[in-house]
C-alpha cells in the first residue's frame, strides 16, 4: 500500500480524497496547515506529497522549497486551482515534480500518484548520510569538517549513491549514470569507486560506501535501515 501526505485546507475536498484513495489502496494522511505539515514530512517517509498552493501557515510553494532545501527527495504533486503558466513554472522552480489543476478527475490523480511513487524526485539539492553532506547547488561535499575535492566523475558517482541511499545501486546503473552507453572498460567503475572510498571513508571514520556482493554498491551508515 502506498502512503502519501495530503496538505489541503479545503476539508470537504480533503475528506473526499482520503476516502477515494483508500479505495485505491493508497493510505493518505491529511493536514490542513502548511507549517504544521513540516513535522509530518520530517517524521515519516511518504511515497508522495500532495500540496495545495494556497495554505494557511505557509504556501505549498514555500513548503515544497523547504522540503527540497532539506534534501528530501519525496515526489511532490502540486494540487491547485491556479492554472496560469507562471504559477506552474513557479511550482517546478521550487521543486515540484507534477502539477494538477482543480477541478480534476479522481482517476487521473490516482494515476499521477502511482507514477510519481515509482521513483524518487530528482529535484532534491542537498543530501546527508551520517556526517557526509552534499550540496548540489553550492557544488560542495564534506565529510565532517573536511571538504572533499572530487573529480567530475567522482562527484557524479557520489551524487548517484547519495540520491539512492540507503538503497543498493547496481553496477549497471552506476555505469549508466557515469557514462551512458559509452562505458570505457570493465575496470573503470572499480577504479573510481576506489578513489571515492579513499576520499569519503577517511581513517578513523565509519565506512559509508559498501559493496553488496552480486547486487552493487550502497552508501549508508550503520543506523540506516537496510532497504536494498
Short mmCIF file of C-alpha atoms in Angstrom, two decimals:
data_model
loop_
_atom_site.label_atom_id
_atom_site.label_comp_id
_atom_site.label_asym_id
_atom_site.label_seq_id
_atom_site.Cartn_x
_atom_site.Cartn_y
_atom_site.Cartn_z
CA UNK A 1 0.00 0.00 0.00
CA UNK A 2 1.28 3.45 -0.92
CA UNK A 3 1.49 6.08 1.81
CA UNK A 4 1.01 9.74 0.84
CA UNK A 5 0.53 13.06 2.60
CA UNK A 6 -2.20 15.47 1.51
CA UNK A 7 -1.79 19.12 2.59
CA UNK A 8 -5.13 20.72 1.75
CA UNK A 9 -7.23 23.28 3.64
CA UNK A 10 -10.49 22.54 1.80
CA UNK A 11 -11.79 19.99 4.30
CA UNK A 12 -14.63 18.70 2.13
CA UNK A 13 -12.25 18.01 -0.75
CA UNK A 14 -9.67 16.53 1.62
CA UNK A 15 -12.12 14.07 3.16
CA UNK A 16 -13.32 13.02 -0.29
CA UNK A 17 -9.75 12.44 -1.45
CA UNK A 18 -8.77 10.46 1.64
CA UNK A 19 -11.78 8.16 1.22
CA UNK A 20 -11.28 7.71 -2.51
CA UNK A 21 -7.56 6.99 -2.21
CA UNK A 22 -8.28 4.39 0.46
CA UNK A 23 -10.43 2.54 -2.10
CA UNK A 24 -7.39 2.56 -4.40
CA UNK A 25 -5.17 1.05 -1.69
CA UNK A 26 -3.43 4.37 -1.03
CA UNK A 27 -3.11 5.35 2.63
CA UNK A 28 -3.44 9.13 2.92
CA UNK A 29 -2.51 11.29 5.89
CA UNK A 30 -4.12 14.73 5.84
CA UNK A 31 -3.23 18.06 7.37
CA UNK A 32 -4.65 21.49 6.55
CA UNK A 33 -1.77 23.78 7.58
CA UNK A 34 1.41 24.27 5.54
CA UNK A 35 3.65 24.97 8.51
CA UNK A 36 2.31 22.05 10.56
CA UNK A 37 2.94 19.72 7.60
CA UNK A 38 6.71 20.07 8.03
CA UNK A 39 6.85 17.88 11.14
CA UNK A 40 4.83 15.13 9.44
CA UNK A 41 7.16 15.20 6.44
CA UNK A 42 10.22 15.06 8.69
CA UNK A 43 8.84 12.22 10.84
CA UNK A 44 7.50 9.96 8.07
CA UNK A 45 8.73 8.51 4.81
CA UNK A 46 5.97 9.12 2.27
CA UNK A 47 5.73 7.78 -1.27
CA UNK A 48 4.44 11.17 -2.47
CA UNK A 49 3.39 14.58 -1.17
CA UNK A 50 0.24 16.29 -2.49
CA UNK A 51 0.37 20.02 -1.76
CA UNK A 52 -2.26 22.68 -2.27
CA UNK A 53 -0.71 26.05 -3.12
CA UNK A 54 -2.89 28.40 -1.05
CA UNK A 55 -2.46 27.16 2.51
CA UNK A 56 -2.59 28.71 5.99
CA UNK A 57 0.79 28.88 7.70
CA UNK A 58 2.83 28.86 4.50
CA UNK A 59 2.10 28.29 0.84
CA UNK A 60 2.58 24.98 -0.91
CA UNK A 61 5.33 26.61 -2.98
CA UNK A 62 7.22 27.64 0.16
CA UNK A 63 6.71 24.23 1.77
CA UNK A 64 7.99 22.45 -1.33
CA UNK A 65 11.03 24.73 -1.44
CA UNK A 66 11.83 23.88 2.19
CA UNK A 67 11.41 20.15 1.54
CA UNK A 68 13.94 20.33 -1.29
CA UNK A 69 16.35 22.51 0.71
CA UNK A 70 16.34 19.80 3.39
CA UNK A 71 17.41 17.23 0.80
CA UNK A 72 14.07 15.40 0.84
CA UNK A 73 13.55 13.60 -2.49
CA UNK A 74 9.93 12.57 -1.98
CA UNK A 75 7.98 13.26 -5.21
CA UNK A 76 5.70 16.32 -4.94
CA UNK A 77 2.43 16.89 -6.76
CA UNK A 78 1.01 20.42 -6.66
CA UNK A 79 -2.80 20.38 -6.49
CA UNK A 80 -4.31 23.82 -7.08
CA UNK A 81 -6.90 25.93 -8.84
CA UNK A 82 -4.16 28.29 -10.04
CA UNK A 83 -3.73 27.37 -13.70
CA UNK A 84 -1.68 30.31 -15.02
CA UNK A 85 1.58 29.38 -16.73
CA UNK A 86 3.69 31.42 -14.30
CA UNK A 87 2.14 29.52 -11.36
CA UNK A 88 3.02 26.20 -12.97
CA UNK A 89 6.56 27.39 -13.70
CA UNK A 90 6.91 28.56 -10.09
CA UNK A 91 5.84 25.12 -8.90
CA UNK A 92 8.53 23.42 -10.93
CA UNK A 93 11.14 26.01 -9.95
CA UNK A 94 10.64 25.32 -6.23
CA UNK A 95 10.99 21.59 -6.75
CA UNK A 96 7.62 20.01 -7.56
CA UNK A 97 7.51 17.03 -9.91
CA UNK A 98 3.96 17.35 -11.21
CA UNK A 99 1.12 19.88 -11.28
CA UNK A 100 -2.61 19.08 -11.37
CA UNK A 101 -5.20 21.82 -11.74
CA UNK A 102 -8.56 21.75 -9.95
CA UNK A 103 -11.12 20.54 -10.84
CA UNK A 104 -9.67 17.17 -11.81
CA UNK A 105 -10.75 13.58 -12.31
CA UNK A 106 -10.02 11.26 -9.37
CA UNK A 107 -8.71 8.57 -11.71
CA UNK A 108 -6.13 11.00 -13.09
CA UNK A 109 -4.96 11.92 -9.60
CA UNK A 110 -4.51 8.25 -8.71
CA UNK A 111 -2.59 7.59 -11.92
CA UNK A 112 -0.25 10.51 -11.26
CA UNK A 113 0.34 9.46 -7.64
CA UNK A 114 1.21 5.91 -8.71
CA UNK A 115 3.56 7.17 -11.42
CA UNK A 116 5.34 9.53 -9.01
CA UNK A 117 5.61 6.90 -6.28
CA UNK A 118 7.62 4.63 -8.58
CA UNK A 119 10.62 6.95 -8.35
CA UNK A 120 12.32 9.40 -6.06
CA UNK A 121 12.40 13.03 -7.09
CA UNK A 122 15.41 14.39 -8.91
CA UNK A 123 14.62 17.85 -7.52
CA UNK A 124 16.39 17.45 -4.17
CA UNK A 125 19.52 19.60 -3.95
CA UNK A 126 21.08 18.69 -0.59
CA UNK A 127 21.79 15.28 0.90
CA UNK A 128 23.20 13.95 4.16
CA UNK A 129 24.23 10.47 5.26
CA UNK A 130 25.78 10.41 8.75
CA UNK A 131 28.37 13.25 8.68
CA UNK A 132 28.69 13.17 4.87
CA UNK A 133 26.96 16.14 3.26
CA UNK A 134 26.49 17.07 -0.38
CA UNK A 135 25.07 20.38 -1.64
CA UNK A 136 24.28 20.24 -5.36
CA UNK A 137 23.59 23.97 -5.75
CA UNK A 138 26.79 25.03 -3.98
CA UNK A 139 28.72 22.13 -5.55
CA UNK A 140 30.20 21.25 -2.17
CA UNK A 141 30.72 17.91 -0.45
CA UNK A 142 32.10 17.46 3.05
CA UNK A 143 32.79 14.60 5.46
CA UNK A 144 32.67 16.12 8.92
CA UNK A 145 34.79 19.26 8.70
CA UNK A 146 36.79 18.02 5.70
CA UNK A 147 35.93 19.35 2.23
CA UNK A 148 36.04 16.66 -0.44
CA UNK A 149 37.87 17.54 -3.64
CA UNK A 150 36.16 15.31 -6.19
CA UNK A 151 36.74 14.86 -9.88
CA UNK A 152 33.69 15.34 -12.13
CA UNK A 153 33.31 11.55 -12.31
CA UNK A 154 33.74 11.20 -8.55
CA UNK A 155 31.12 13.90 -7.99
CA UNK A 156 28.59 12.16 -10.25
CA UNK A 157 29.31 8.81 -8.62
CA UNK A 158 28.80 10.23 -5.13
CA UNK A 159 25.62 12.07 -6.19
CA UNK A 160 24.17 8.85 -7.65
CA UNK A 161 24.86 6.92 -4.45
CA UNK A 162 23.59 9.76 -2.22
CA UNK A 163 20.33 10.09 -4.15
CA UNK A 164 19.69 6.35 -3.86
CA UNK A 165 20.79 5.95 -0.21
CA UNK A 166 20.15 3.71 1.63
CA UNK A 167 19.26 1.53 -1.36
CA UNK A 168 21.75 -0.54 -3.33
CA UNK A 169 22.69 0.74 -6.79
CA UNK A 170 23.64 -1.91 -9.33
CA UNK A 171 26.93 -1.80 -11.23
CA UNK A 172 24.99 -1.31 -14.46
CA UNK A 173 23.03 1.64 -13.03
CA UNK A 174 26.23 3.31 -11.82
CA UNK A 175 27.91 2.84 -15.20
CA UNK A 176 24.83 4.25 -16.95
CA UNK A 177 24.84 7.29 -14.66
CA UNK A 178 28.54 7.95 -15.27
CA UNK A 179 29.00 7.16 -18.94
CA UNK A 180 25.67 6.34 -20.54
CA UNK A 181 26.16 3.69 -23.19
CA UNK A 182 29.87 4.51 -23.62
CA UNK A 183 31.44 2.61 -20.71
CA UNK A 184 35.26 2.95 -21.01
CA UNK A 185 36.29 -0.53 -19.82
CA UNK A 186 35.40 -3.15 -17.25
CA UNK A 187 37.73 -1.76 -14.55
CA UNK A 188 36.78 1.93 -14.80
CA UNK A 189 33.97 1.80 -12.24
CA UNK A 190 36.14 -0.16 -9.81
CA UNK A 191 38.92 2.44 -10.11
CA UNK A 192 36.58 5.39 -9.49
CA UNK A 193 34.91 3.63 -6.55
CA UNK A 194 38.33 3.00 -5.01
CA UNK A 195 39.22 6.70 -5.33
CA UNK A 196 35.88 7.79 -3.88
CA UNK A 197 36.24 5.43 -0.90
CA UNK A 198 39.66 6.88 -0.11
CA UNK A 199 38.17 10.38 -0.03
CA UNK A 200 34.90 9.61 1.78
CA UNK A 201 35.81 6.80 4.17
CA UNK A 202 38.64 8.59 5.94
CA UNK A 203 40.75 6.73 8.54
CA UNK A 204 39.03 6.52 11.91
CA UNK A 205 35.57 7.24 10.50
CA UNK A 206 32.68 4.87 9.94
CA UNK A 207 32.81 3.37 6.42
CA UNK A 208 29.82 4.56 4.40
CA UNK A 209 30.43 3.05 0.95
CA UNK A 210 29.79 -0.71 0.86
CA UNK A 211 29.90 -3.30 -1.89
CA UNK A 212 26.98 -5.74 -1.76
CA UNK A 213 28.12 -8.94 -3.47
CA UNK A 214 26.15 -9.77 -6.64
CA UNK A 215 23.98 -6.66 -6.16
CA UNK A 216 26.00 -3.44 -6.41
CA UNK A 217 27.10 -0.59 -4.17
CA UNK A 218 25.33 1.19 -1.32
CA UNK A 219 26.11 4.37 0.60
CA UNK A 220 24.72 4.21 4.12
CA UNK A 221 25.62 4.41 7.78
CA UNK A 222 25.09 1.64 10.31
CA UNK A 223 22.00 3.42 11.62
CA UNK A 224 20.26 3.35 8.23
CA UNK A 225 17.58 0.72 7.69
CA UNK A 226 18.51 -1.93 5.14
CA UNK A 227 16.30 -1.49 2.09
CA UNK A 228 18.49 -2.80 -0.70
#
